[in-house]
Coordinates of C-alpha atoms in Angstrom, one line a residue:
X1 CA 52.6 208.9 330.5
X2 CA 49.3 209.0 329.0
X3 CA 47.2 210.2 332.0
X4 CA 44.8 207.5 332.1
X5 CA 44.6 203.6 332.7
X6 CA 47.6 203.0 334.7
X7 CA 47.4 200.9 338.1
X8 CA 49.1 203.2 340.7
X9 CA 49.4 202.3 344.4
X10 CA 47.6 205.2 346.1
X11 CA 45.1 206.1 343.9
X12 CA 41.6 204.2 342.7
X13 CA 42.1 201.3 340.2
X14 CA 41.7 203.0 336.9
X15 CA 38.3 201.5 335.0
X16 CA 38.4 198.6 332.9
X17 CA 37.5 201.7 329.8
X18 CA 40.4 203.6 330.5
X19 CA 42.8 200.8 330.4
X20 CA 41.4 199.6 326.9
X21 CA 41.6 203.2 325.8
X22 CA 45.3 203.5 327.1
X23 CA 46.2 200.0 325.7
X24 CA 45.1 201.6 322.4
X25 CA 46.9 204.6 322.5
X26 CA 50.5 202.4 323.1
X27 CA 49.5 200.3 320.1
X28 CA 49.5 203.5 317.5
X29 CA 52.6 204.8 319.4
X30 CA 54.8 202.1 318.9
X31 CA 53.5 201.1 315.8
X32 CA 54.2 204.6 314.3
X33 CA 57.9 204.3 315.9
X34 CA 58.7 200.5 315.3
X35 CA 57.0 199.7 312.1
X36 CA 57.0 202.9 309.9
X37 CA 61.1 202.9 311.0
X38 CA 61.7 199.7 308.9
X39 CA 58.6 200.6 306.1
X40 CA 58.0 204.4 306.5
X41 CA 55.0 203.6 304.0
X42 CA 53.0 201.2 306.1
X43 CA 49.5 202.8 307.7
X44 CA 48.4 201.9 310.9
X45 CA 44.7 202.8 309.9
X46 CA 45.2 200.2 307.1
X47 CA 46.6 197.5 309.4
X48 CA 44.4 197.8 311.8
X49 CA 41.1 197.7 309.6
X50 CA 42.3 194.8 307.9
X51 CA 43.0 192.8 311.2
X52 CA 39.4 193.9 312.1
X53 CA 38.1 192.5 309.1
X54 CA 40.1 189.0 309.9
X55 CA 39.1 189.3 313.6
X56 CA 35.6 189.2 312.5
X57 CA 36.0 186.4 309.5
X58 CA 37.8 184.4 311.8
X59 CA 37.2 184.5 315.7
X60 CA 40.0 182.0 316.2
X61 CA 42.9 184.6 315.1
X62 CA 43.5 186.4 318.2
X63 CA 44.1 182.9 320.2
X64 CA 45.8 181.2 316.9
X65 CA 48.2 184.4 317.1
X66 CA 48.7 184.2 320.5
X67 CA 49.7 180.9 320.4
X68 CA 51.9 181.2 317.7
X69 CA 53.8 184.3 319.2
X70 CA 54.4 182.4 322.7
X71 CA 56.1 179.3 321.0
X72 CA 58.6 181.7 319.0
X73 CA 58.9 183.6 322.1
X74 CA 59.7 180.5 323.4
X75 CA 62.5 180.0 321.1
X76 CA 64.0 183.2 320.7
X77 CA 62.7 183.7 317.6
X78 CA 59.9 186.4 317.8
X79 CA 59.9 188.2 314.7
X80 CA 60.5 192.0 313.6
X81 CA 58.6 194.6 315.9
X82 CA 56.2 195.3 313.0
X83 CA 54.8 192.4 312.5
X84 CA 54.6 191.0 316.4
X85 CA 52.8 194.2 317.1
X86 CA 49.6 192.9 315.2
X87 CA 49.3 190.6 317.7
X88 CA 48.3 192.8 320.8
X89 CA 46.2 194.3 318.0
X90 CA 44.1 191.6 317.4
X91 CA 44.1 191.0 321.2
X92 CA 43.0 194.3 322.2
X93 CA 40.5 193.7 319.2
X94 CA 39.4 191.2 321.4
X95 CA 39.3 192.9 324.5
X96 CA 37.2 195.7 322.9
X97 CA 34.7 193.5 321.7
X98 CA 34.0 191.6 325.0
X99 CA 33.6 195.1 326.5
X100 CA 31.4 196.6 324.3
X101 CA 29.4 192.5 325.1
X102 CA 29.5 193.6 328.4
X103 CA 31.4 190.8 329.5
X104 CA 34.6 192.7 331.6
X105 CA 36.4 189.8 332.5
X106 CA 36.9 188.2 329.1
X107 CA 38.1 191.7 328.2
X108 CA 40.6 191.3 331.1
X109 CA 41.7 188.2 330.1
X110 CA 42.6 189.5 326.7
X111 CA 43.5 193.0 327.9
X112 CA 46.4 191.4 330.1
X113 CA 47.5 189.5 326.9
X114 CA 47.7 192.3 325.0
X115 CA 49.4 194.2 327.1
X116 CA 52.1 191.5 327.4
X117 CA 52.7 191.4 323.8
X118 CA 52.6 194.9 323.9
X119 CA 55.6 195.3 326.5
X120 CA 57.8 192.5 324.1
X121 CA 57.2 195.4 321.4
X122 CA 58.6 197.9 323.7
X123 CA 61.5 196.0 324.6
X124 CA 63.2 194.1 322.2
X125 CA 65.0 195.7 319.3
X126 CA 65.7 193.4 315.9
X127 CA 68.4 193.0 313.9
X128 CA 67.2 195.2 311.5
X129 CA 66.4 197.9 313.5
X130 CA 69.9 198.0 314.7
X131 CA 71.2 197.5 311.5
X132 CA 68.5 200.6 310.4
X133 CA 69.8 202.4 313.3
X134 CA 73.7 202.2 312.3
X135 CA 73.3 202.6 308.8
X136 CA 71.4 206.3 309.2
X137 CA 73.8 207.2 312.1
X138 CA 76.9 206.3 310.5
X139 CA 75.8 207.8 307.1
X140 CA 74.7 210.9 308.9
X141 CA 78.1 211.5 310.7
X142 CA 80.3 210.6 307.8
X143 CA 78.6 212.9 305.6
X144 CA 79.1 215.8 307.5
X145 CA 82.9 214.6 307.9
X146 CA 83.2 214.3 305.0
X147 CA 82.4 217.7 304.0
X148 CA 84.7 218.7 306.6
X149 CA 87.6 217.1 304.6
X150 CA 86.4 218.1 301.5
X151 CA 86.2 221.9 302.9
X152 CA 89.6 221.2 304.3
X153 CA 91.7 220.2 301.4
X154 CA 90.1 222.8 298.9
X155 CA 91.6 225.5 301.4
X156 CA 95.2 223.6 300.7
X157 CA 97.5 224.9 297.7
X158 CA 98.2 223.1 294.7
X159 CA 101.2 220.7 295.3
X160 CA 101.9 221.5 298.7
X161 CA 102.7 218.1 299.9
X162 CA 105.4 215.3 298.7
X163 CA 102.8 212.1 299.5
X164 CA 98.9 211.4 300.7
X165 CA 100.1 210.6 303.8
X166 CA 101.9 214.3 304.7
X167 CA 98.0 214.8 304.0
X168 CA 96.2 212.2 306.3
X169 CA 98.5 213.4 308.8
X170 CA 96.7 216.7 308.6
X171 CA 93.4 215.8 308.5
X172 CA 93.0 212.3 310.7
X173 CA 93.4 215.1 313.9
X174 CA 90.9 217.3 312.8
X175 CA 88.6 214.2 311.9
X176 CA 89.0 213.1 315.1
X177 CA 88.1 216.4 317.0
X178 CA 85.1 216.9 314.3
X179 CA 81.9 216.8 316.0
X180 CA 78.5 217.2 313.6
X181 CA 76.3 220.1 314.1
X182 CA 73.3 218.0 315.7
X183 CA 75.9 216.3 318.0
X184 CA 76.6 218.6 320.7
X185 CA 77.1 217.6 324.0
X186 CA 73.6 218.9 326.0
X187 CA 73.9 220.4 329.4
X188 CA 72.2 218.3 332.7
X189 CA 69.3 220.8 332.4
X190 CA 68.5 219.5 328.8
X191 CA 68.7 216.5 329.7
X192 CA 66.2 216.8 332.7
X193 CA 63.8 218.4 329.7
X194 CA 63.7 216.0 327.3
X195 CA 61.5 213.9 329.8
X196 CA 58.6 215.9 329.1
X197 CA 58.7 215.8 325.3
X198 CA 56.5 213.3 323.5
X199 CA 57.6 209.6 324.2
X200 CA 58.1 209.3 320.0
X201 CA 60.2 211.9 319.9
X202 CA 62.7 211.0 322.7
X203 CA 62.6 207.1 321.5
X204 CA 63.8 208.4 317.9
X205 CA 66.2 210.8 319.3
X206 CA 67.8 207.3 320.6
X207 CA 68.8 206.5 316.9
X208 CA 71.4 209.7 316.8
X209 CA 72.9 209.1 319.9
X210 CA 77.3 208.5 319.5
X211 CA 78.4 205.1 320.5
X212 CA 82.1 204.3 321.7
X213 CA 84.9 206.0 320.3
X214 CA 85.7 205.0 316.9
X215 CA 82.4 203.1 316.8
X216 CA 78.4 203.9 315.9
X217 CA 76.0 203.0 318.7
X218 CA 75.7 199.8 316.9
X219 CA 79.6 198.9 315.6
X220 CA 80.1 200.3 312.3
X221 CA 83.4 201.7 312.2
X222 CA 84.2 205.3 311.7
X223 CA 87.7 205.4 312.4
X224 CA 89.1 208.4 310.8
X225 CA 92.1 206.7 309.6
X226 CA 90.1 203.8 307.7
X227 CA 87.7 206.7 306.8
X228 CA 90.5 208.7 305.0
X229 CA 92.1 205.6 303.2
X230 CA 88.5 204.3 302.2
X231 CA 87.6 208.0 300.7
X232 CA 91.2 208.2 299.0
X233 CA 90.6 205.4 296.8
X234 CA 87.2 204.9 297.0
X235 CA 85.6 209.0 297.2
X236 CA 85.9 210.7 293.8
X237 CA 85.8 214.3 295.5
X238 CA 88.3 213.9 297.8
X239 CA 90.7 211.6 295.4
X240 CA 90.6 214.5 292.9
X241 CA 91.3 217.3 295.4
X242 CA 94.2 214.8 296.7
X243 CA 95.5 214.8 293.4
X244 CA 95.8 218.1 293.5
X245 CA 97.1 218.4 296.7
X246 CA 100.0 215.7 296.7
X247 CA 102.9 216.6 294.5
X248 CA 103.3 212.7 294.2
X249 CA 101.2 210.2 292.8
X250 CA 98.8 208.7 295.4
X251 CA 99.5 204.9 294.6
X252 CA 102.6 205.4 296.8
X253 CA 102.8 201.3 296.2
X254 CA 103.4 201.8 292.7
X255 CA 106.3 204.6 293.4
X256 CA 107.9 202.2 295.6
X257 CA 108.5 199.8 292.8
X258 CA 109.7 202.2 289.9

Protein backbone atom coordinates (compact mmCIF):
# COMPACT_ATOMS: atom_id res chain seq x y z
CA UNK A 1 0.00 0.00 0.00
CA UNK A 2 2.64 2.31 0.99
CA UNK A 3 5.51 1.12 -1.25
CA UNK A 4 8.01 0.46 1.29
CA UNK A 5 8.62 -1.94 4.34
CA UNK A 6 6.54 -4.79 3.59
CA UNK A 7 7.91 -8.56 3.80
CA UNK A 8 7.04 -10.03 0.38
CA UNK A 9 7.95 -13.52 -0.74
CA UNK A 10 10.08 -12.92 -3.89
CA UNK A 11 11.63 -9.88 -3.29
CA UNK A 12 14.65 -8.78 -0.70
CA UNK A 13 13.63 -8.38 3.00
CA UNK A 14 12.79 -4.67 3.12
CA UNK A 15 15.44 -2.83 5.74
CA UNK A 16 14.92 -2.55 9.24
CA UNK A 17 14.52 1.73 8.17
CA UNK A 18 11.93 1.16 5.88
CA UNK A 19 9.79 -0.88 8.14
CA UNK A 20 10.11 1.79 11.02
CA UNK A 21 9.24 4.41 8.34
CA UNK A 22 6.21 2.42 7.10
CA UNK A 23 5.10 1.43 10.74
CA UNK A 24 4.96 5.28 11.11
CA UNK A 25 3.08 6.09 8.27
CA UNK A 26 0.02 3.43 9.44
CA UNK A 27 0.18 5.10 12.83
CA UNK A 28 -0.84 8.80 11.34
CA UNK A 29 -3.25 6.97 9.04
CA UNK A 30 -5.37 5.32 11.36
CA UNK A 31 -5.04 7.75 13.86
CA UNK A 32 -6.45 10.52 11.47
CA UNK A 33 -9.38 7.82 10.56
CA UNK A 34 -10.05 6.26 14.08
CA UNK A 35 -9.40 8.93 16.54
CA UNK A 36 -10.37 12.27 14.82
CA UNK A 37 -13.83 10.10 13.87
CA UNK A 38 -14.89 10.13 17.60
CA UNK A 39 -12.93 13.76 18.52
CA UNK A 40 -12.52 15.52 15.04
CA UNK A 41 -10.47 18.07 17.33
CA UNK A 42 -7.68 15.81 18.57
CA UNK A 43 -3.99 16.43 16.70
CA UNK A 44 -1.84 13.77 16.08
CA UNK A 45 1.27 16.15 16.12
CA UNK A 46 0.04 17.00 19.76
CA UNK A 47 -0.38 13.37 20.79
CA UNK A 48 2.43 12.21 19.63
CA UNK A 49 4.87 14.96 21.10
CA UNK A 50 3.35 14.58 24.35
CA UNK A 51 3.97 10.66 24.35
CA UNK A 52 7.60 11.65 23.31
CA UNK A 53 7.92 13.75 26.16
CA UNK A 54 6.50 10.75 28.56
CA UNK A 55 8.67 8.29 26.66
CA UNK A 56 11.66 10.18 27.67
CA UNK A 57 10.46 11.09 31.46
CA UNK A 58 9.66 7.75 31.93
CA UNK A 59 11.45 4.84 29.96
CA UNK A 60 9.15 2.30 31.63
CA UNK A 61 5.89 3.53 29.61
CA UNK A 62 6.21 1.71 26.50
CA UNK A 63 6.53 -1.83 28.42
CA UNK A 64 3.96 -0.60 31.37
CA UNK A 65 1.56 0.15 28.24
CA UNK A 66 2.23 -2.89 26.71
CA UNK A 67 1.43 -4.78 29.50
CA UNK A 68 -1.56 -3.09 30.31
CA UNK A 69 -3.01 -3.42 26.73
CA UNK A 70 -2.31 -7.34 26.57
CA UNK A 71 -4.33 -8.01 29.93
CA UNK A 72 -7.45 -6.04 28.62
CA UNK A 73 -6.85 -7.74 25.40
CA UNK A 74 -7.00 -10.54 27.34
CA UNK A 75 -10.33 -9.76 28.66
CA UNK A 76 -12.13 -8.35 25.94
CA UNK A 77 -11.93 -5.15 27.11
CA UNK A 78 -9.44 -3.16 24.95
CA UNK A 79 -10.52 0.31 24.89
CA UNK A 80 -11.71 2.83 22.07
CA UNK A 81 -9.41 2.86 18.91
CA UNK A 82 -8.14 6.32 19.96
CA UNK A 83 -6.74 5.74 22.91
CA UNK A 84 -5.19 1.93 22.24
CA UNK A 85 -3.51 3.53 19.30
CA UNK A 86 -0.97 5.41 21.66
CA UNK A 87 0.29 2.32 22.44
CA UNK A 88 2.07 1.19 19.13
CA UNK A 89 3.00 4.92 19.48
CA UNK A 90 5.02 4.71 22.32
CA UNK A 91 6.31 1.35 20.91
CA UNK A 92 7.37 2.55 17.73
CA UNK A 93 8.89 5.39 19.97
CA UNK A 94 10.81 2.72 21.18
CA UNK A 95 11.69 1.16 18.16
CA UNK A 96 13.02 4.46 16.74
CA UNK A 97 15.18 5.17 19.48
CA UNK A 98 16.97 1.70 19.60
CA UNK A 99 17.64 2.37 15.90
CA UNK A 100 18.91 5.58 15.92
CA UNK A 101 21.26 3.58 19.26
CA UNK A 102 22.19 1.41 16.68
CA UNK A 103 20.94 -1.43 18.37
CA UNK A 104 18.52 -3.30 15.38
CA UNK A 105 17.29 -6.01 17.24
CA UNK A 106 15.82 -4.18 20.27
CA UNK A 107 14.11 -2.10 17.52
CA UNK A 108 12.78 -5.38 16.24
CA UNK A 109 11.60 -6.52 19.22
CA UNK A 110 9.62 -3.43 19.74
CA UNK A 111 8.89 -2.88 16.06
CA UNK A 112 6.99 -6.39 16.01
CA UNK A 113 5.04 -5.11 19.09
CA UNK A 114 4.03 -2.24 17.60
CA UNK A 115 2.97 -3.58 14.75
CA UNK A 116 0.75 -5.94 16.68
CA UNK A 117 -1.01 -3.30 18.47
CA UNK A 118 -1.11 -1.53 15.36
CA UNK A 119 -3.16 -4.48 13.43
CA UNK A 120 -5.77 -4.61 16.82
CA UNK A 121 -6.33 -0.81 15.70
CA UNK A 122 -7.07 -1.86 12.30
CA UNK A 123 -9.39 -4.40 13.12
CA UNK A 124 -11.60 -3.95 15.75
CA UNK A 125 -14.43 -1.39 15.66
CA UNK A 126 -15.97 0.03 19.24
CA UNK A 127 -19.19 0.62 20.27
CA UNK A 128 -18.93 3.99 19.63
CA UNK A 129 -17.70 3.92 16.44
CA UNK A 130 -20.66 1.95 15.39
CA UNK A 131 -22.89 3.90 17.24
CA UNK A 132 -20.90 7.16 15.32
CA UNK A 133 -21.36 5.29 12.22
CA UNK A 134 -25.36 4.78 12.52
CA UNK A 135 -26.13 7.89 13.92
CA UNK A 136 -24.43 10.06 10.69
CA UNK A 137 -25.80 7.42 8.31
CA UNK A 138 -29.20 7.25 9.49
CA UNK A 139 -29.35 11.12 10.03
CA UNK A 140 -28.00 11.55 6.52
CA UNK A 141 -30.60 9.33 4.78
CA UNK A 142 -33.60 10.48 6.77
CA UNK A 143 -32.85 13.92 6.05
CA UNK A 144 -32.93 13.69 2.48
CA UNK A 145 -36.24 11.51 2.98
CA UNK A 146 -37.49 13.64 4.58
CA UNK A 147 -37.30 16.43 2.22
CA UNK A 148 -38.64 14.06 -0.18
CA UNK A 149 -41.98 14.02 1.89
CA UNK A 150 -41.88 17.38 2.64
CA UNK A 151 -41.54 18.17 -1.22
CA UNK A 152 -44.25 15.64 -1.66
CA UNK A 153 -47.10 16.88 0.36
CA UNK A 154 -46.57 20.65 -0.51
CA UNK A 155 -47.40 19.52 -4.23
CA UNK A 156 -50.85 17.98 -2.59
CA UNK A 157 -54.05 20.31 -2.46
CA UNK A 158 -55.56 21.69 0.45
CA UNK A 159 -58.09 18.97 1.95
CA UNK A 160 -57.64 16.38 -0.47
CA UNK A 161 -57.76 13.53 1.82
CA UNK A 162 -60.57 12.26 4.51
CA UNK A 163 -57.62 10.87 7.14
CA UNK A 164 -53.48 10.79 7.65
CA UNK A 165 -53.54 7.47 6.68
CA UNK A 166 -55.24 7.98 2.84
CA UNK A 167 -51.80 10.04 3.11
CA UNK A 168 -49.21 7.48 4.44
CA UNK A 169 -50.64 5.29 1.95
CA UNK A 170 -49.19 7.70 -0.66
CA UNK A 171 -46.07 8.31 0.55
CA UNK A 172 -44.74 4.92 2.55
CA UNK A 173 -44.28 3.61 -1.46
CA UNK A 174 -42.42 6.43 -2.62
CA UNK A 175 -40.34 6.31 0.78
CA UNK A 176 -39.58 3.04 0.12
CA UNK A 177 -38.35 3.44 -3.54
CA UNK A 178 -36.46 6.86 -2.39
CA UNK A 179 -32.93 6.41 -2.76
CA UNK A 180 -30.45 9.64 -1.63
CA UNK A 181 -28.40 11.32 -4.20
CA UNK A 182 -24.97 9.92 -2.84
CA UNK A 183 -26.53 6.45 -2.69
CA UNK A 184 -26.53 5.14 -6.10
CA UNK A 185 -25.80 1.81 -6.94
CA UNK A 186 -21.93 1.90 -8.59
CA UNK A 187 -21.19 -0.21 -11.61
CA UNK A 188 -18.37 -3.33 -11.26
CA UNK A 189 -15.96 -1.00 -12.98
CA UNK A 190 -16.31 1.53 -9.95
CA UNK A 191 -15.99 -0.67 -7.84
CA UNK A 192 -12.59 -2.22 -9.34
CA UNK A 193 -11.51 1.80 -8.96
CA UNK A 194 -12.03 2.56 -5.75
CA UNK A 195 -8.95 0.19 -4.87
CA UNK A 196 -6.59 2.65 -6.01
CA UNK A 197 -7.87 5.65 -4.03
CA UNK A 198 -6.18 6.56 -0.78
CA UNK A 199 -6.81 3.82 1.96
CA UNK A 200 -8.59 6.98 4.21
CA UNK A 201 -10.77 7.65 1.80
CA UNK A 202 -12.14 4.18 0.94
CA UNK A 203 -12.21 3.25 4.94
CA UNK A 204 -14.60 6.43 5.45
CA UNK A 205 -16.57 5.72 2.48
CA UNK A 206 -17.43 2.43 4.69
CA UNK A 207 -19.46 4.70 7.06
CA UNK A 208 -22.16 5.53 4.10
CA UNK A 209 -22.60 2.24 2.96
CA UNK A 210 -26.82 0.89 3.14
CA UNK A 211 -27.30 -1.97 5.51
CA UNK A 212 -30.38 -4.49 5.19
CA UNK A 213 -33.53 -3.34 4.14
CA UNK A 214 -35.35 -1.33 6.58
CA UNK A 215 -32.15 -1.14 8.65
CA UNK A 216 -28.65 1.21 8.84
CA UNK A 217 -25.42 -0.79 8.50
CA UNK A 218 -25.57 -0.77 12.17
CA UNK A 219 -29.56 -1.39 13.11
CA UNK A 220 -31.21 1.83 13.50
CA UNK A 221 -34.44 1.50 12.01
CA UNK A 222 -35.63 3.53 9.06
CA UNK A 223 -38.68 1.86 8.22
CA UNK A 224 -40.81 4.21 6.32
CA UNK A 225 -43.91 3.41 8.06
CA UNK A 226 -42.36 4.10 11.64
CA UNK A 227 -40.66 7.00 9.84
CA UNK A 228 -43.99 8.64 8.73
CA UNK A 229 -45.85 7.99 12.11
CA UNK A 230 -42.75 9.37 14.11
CA UNK A 231 -42.57 12.67 11.73
CA UNK A 232 -46.59 12.98 11.93
CA UNK A 233 -46.45 13.60 15.52
CA UNK A 234 -43.17 14.28 16.22
CA UNK A 235 -41.91 16.64 12.73
CA UNK A 236 -43.44 20.17 12.89
CA UNK A 237 -43.06 20.55 8.97
CA UNK A 238 -44.63 17.74 7.92
CA UNK A 239 -47.51 17.77 10.88
CA UNK A 240 -48.42 21.25 9.56
CA UNK A 241 -48.47 20.35 5.84
CA UNK A 242 -50.60 17.17 7.13
CA UNK A 243 -52.90 19.42 8.50
CA UNK A 244 -53.39 20.83 5.64
CA UNK A 245 -53.53 18.07 3.66
CA UNK A 246 -56.15 15.75 5.74
CA UNK A 247 -59.64 17.07 5.72
CA UNK A 248 -59.86 15.36 9.17
CA UNK A 249 -58.16 15.84 12.24
CA UNK A 250 -54.96 13.80 12.50
CA UNK A 251 -55.61 12.31 16.16
CA UNK A 252 -57.79 9.80 14.33
CA UNK A 253 -57.93 8.26 18.17
CA UNK A 254 -59.63 11.17 19.37
CA UNK A 255 -62.36 10.98 16.28
CA UNK A 256 -63.02 7.58 17.12
CA UNK A 257 -64.32 8.46 20.56
CA UNK A 258 -66.58 11.57 19.77
Amino acid sequence: MYGYGAYRTSEMTPPLADCIKRARKEIEDQYEVRAKLLDPKASFTNDWNTLCERIFSDGETATEWDETAEVLRVYGALPEVFALIRVPIVLWLEAKLSFDNHDPQRAWAALVRCNYYLGMCSAHETKRERAARGGRRSAQRTLQLKNMVLERLRSMQTDAYPKKQDVWAILVPEMEAFTPANEKEITREMQVKRWGRDPIDIYRDTFDRRGKPGKSSHGKSYNPAQLIRRWTTGDADIRRELVRVVAGDLNTRASRKK
